Amino acid sequence: QVQLVESGGGLVQAGGSLRLSCAASGRTFSTHGWFRQAPGKEREFVAALTWSGGNTYYADSVKGRFTISRDNAKATVYLQMNSLKPEDTAVYYCAASNLALPSSNRRPAYYAYWGQGTQVTVSS
């Protein structure tokens, strides 16, 4: 059974940094993604990475501040978040898909596997 285990969330002041990790049962997928969901809002795309080519994709709201990366040996995906803002506060979810369709990787339905979520809170 596939499990995605996230870690690294927490409380940080505006302007600070956090790094989220997502370990996927020791295996990798064609596409790994990060999403977030704030209270009362829909789950929204944050970033995605294609494992074989290492191509990355970002939401406009995080471009230049967040970086998605991978560690091949550990089969782990990271989300480095810098210059955090209060509006980044949300539960962050990692996701994985066996598909490799860049035109669709911003949609939650694209991903078959999800982590349990980790809270990120940015204080002003």
Short mmCIF file of C-alpha atoms in Angstrom, two decimals:
data_model
loop_
_atom_site.label_atom_id
_atom_site.label_comp_id
_atom_site.label_asym_id
_atom_site.label_seq_id
_atom_site.Cartn_x
_atom_site.Cartn_y
_atom_site.Cartn_z
CA GLN A 1 0.00 0.00 0.00
CA VAL A 2 1.34 3.39 -0.98
CA GLN A 3 1.88 5.84 1.82
CA LEU A 4 2.98 9.43 1.55
CA VAL A 5 4.41 10.72 4.82
CA GLU A 6 4.86 14.46 5.22
CA SER A 7 6.90 16.33 7.77
CA GLY A 8 8.28 19.79 8.39
CA GLY A 9 5.26 21.97 9.02
CA GLY A 10 5.04 24.41 11.91
CA LEU A 11 4.70 28.00 13.02
CA VAL A 12 6.94 30.67 11.55
CA GLN A 13 6.98 34.45 11.39
CA ALA A 14 6.37 36.29 8.16
CA GLY A 15 9.55 36.39 6.11
CA GLY A 16 10.77 33.12 7.54
CA SER A 17 11.37 29.74 5.93
CA LEU A 18 10.24 26.16 6.28
CA ARG A 19 11.06 22.96 4.42
CA LEU A 20 8.44 20.28 3.95
CA SER A 21 9.37 16.68 3.16
CA CYS A 22 7.34 13.91 1.58
CA ALA A 23 8.54 10.32 1.63
CA ALA A 24 6.60 7.95 -0.63
CA SER A 25 6.92 4.37 0.64
CA GLY A 26 10.43 4.11 -0.78
CA ARG A 27 9.34 4.46 -4.36
CA THR A 28 8.93 7.29 -6.81
CA PHE A 29 6.13 8.34 -9.14
CA SER A 30 6.01 10.07 -12.48
CA THR A 31 4.76 13.29 -10.92
CA HIS A 32 4.94 14.58 -7.36
CA GLY A 33 2.97 17.58 -6.27
CA TRP A 34 2.24 19.87 -3.35
CA PHE A 35 -1.15 21.40 -2.65
CA ARG A 36 -2.52 23.48 0.18
CA GLN A 37 -5.89 24.16 1.69
CA ALA A 38 -6.79 27.08 3.93
CA PRO A 39 -9.93 27.06 6.10
CA GLY A 40 -13.03 27.65 4.02
CA LYS A 41 -11.14 27.47 0.75
CA GLU A 42 -10.66 24.86 -1.92
CA ARG A 43 -7.48 22.84 -2.19
CA GLU A 44 -5.09 24.70 -4.46
CA PHE A 45 -2.04 23.75 -6.46
CA VAL A 46 1.34 24.88 -5.15
CA ALA A 47 4.05 23.05 -7.09
CA ALA A 48 4.78 19.89 -9.07
CA LEU A 49 7.82 17.98 -10.26
CA THR A 50 8.25 15.28 -12.89
CA TRP A 51 10.61 12.67 -11.52
CA SER A 52 12.35 11.55 -14.69
CA GLY A 53 13.06 14.95 -16.21
CA GLY A 54 13.08 17.02 -13.06
CA ASN A 55 10.78 19.61 -14.62
CA THR A 56 9.12 21.87 -12.10
CA TYR A 57 5.87 23.82 -12.09
CA TYR A 58 4.66 26.50 -9.68
CA ALA A 59 1.57 28.47 -8.86
CA ASP A 60 2.04 32.15 -9.59
CA SER A 61 1.47 32.97 -5.92
CA VAL A 62 4.59 31.06 -4.83
CA LYS A 63 6.87 31.42 -7.85
CA GLY A 64 10.25 32.77 -6.81
CA ARG A 65 9.66 31.95 -3.14
CA PHE A 66 9.06 28.18 -3.09
CA THR A 67 11.23 25.45 -4.58
CA ILE A 68 10.23 21.83 -5.18
CA SER A 69 13.06 19.32 -5.38
CA ARG A 70 13.79 15.62 -5.03
CA ASP A 71 16.32 13.29 -3.46
CA ASN A 72 16.65 10.23 -5.68
CA ALA A 73 18.39 8.09 -3.08
CA LYS A 74 15.75 8.75 -0.46
CA ALA A 75 12.77 8.80 -2.83
CA THR A 76 11.76 11.99 -1.08
CA VAL A 77 10.32 15.24 -2.40
CA TYR A 78 10.85 18.57 -0.67
CA LEU A 79 9.16 21.93 -0.71
CA GLN A 80 11.47 24.72 0.40
CA MET A 81 9.39 27.73 1.35
CA ASN A 82 11.10 31.10 1.75
CA SER A 83 9.79 34.60 2.34
CA LEU A 84 6.65 33.17 3.85
CA LYS A 85 3.57 35.36 4.09
CA PRO A 86 0.50 35.08 6.35
CA GLU A 87 -1.54 34.14 3.27
CA ASP A 88 0.61 31.00 2.93
CA THR A 89 -1.04 29.65 6.07
CA ALA A 90 -2.76 26.37 5.22
CA VAL A 91 -2.59 22.61 5.53
CA TYR A 92 -0.07 21.44 2.97
CA TYR A 93 -0.50 18.09 1.23
CA CYS A 94 1.92 16.13 -0.86
CA ALA A 95 0.53 14.08 -3.71
CA ALA A 96 1.78 11.56 -6.24
CA SER A 97 0.66 10.39 -9.65
CA ASN A 98 1.71 7.71 -12.11
CA LEU A 99 0.80 10.09 -14.93
CA ALA A 100 3.17 12.41 -16.76
CA LEU A 101 0.91 15.03 -18.31
CA PRO A 102 2.24 18.51 -17.51
CA SER A 103 -0.87 20.16 -18.88
CA SER A 104 -2.96 18.52 -16.16
CA ASN A 105 -0.71 18.34 -13.12
CA ARG A 106 -2.27 21.36 -11.41
CA ARG A 107 -5.55 19.53 -10.84
CA PRO A 108 -6.10 17.53 -7.61
CA ALA A 109 -7.86 14.80 -9.61
CA TYR A 110 -4.58 14.12 -11.42
CA TYR A 111 -3.12 12.58 -8.28
CA ALA A 112 -4.08 9.15 -6.96
CA TYR A 113 -2.08 9.26 -3.75
CA TRP A 114 -2.15 11.83 -0.96
CA GLY A 115 -0.39 12.46 2.30
CA GLN A 116 -2.16 13.25 5.56
CA GLY A 117 -1.31 16.93 5.46
CA THR A 118 0.89 19.14 7.60
CA GLN A 119 -0.06 22.50 9.07
CA VAL A 120 1.92 25.59 8.12
CA THR A 121 1.09 28.75 10.03
CA VAL A 122 2.70 32.08 9.22
CA SER A 123 2.24 34.85 11.77
CA SER A 124 2.33 38.50 10.86
#
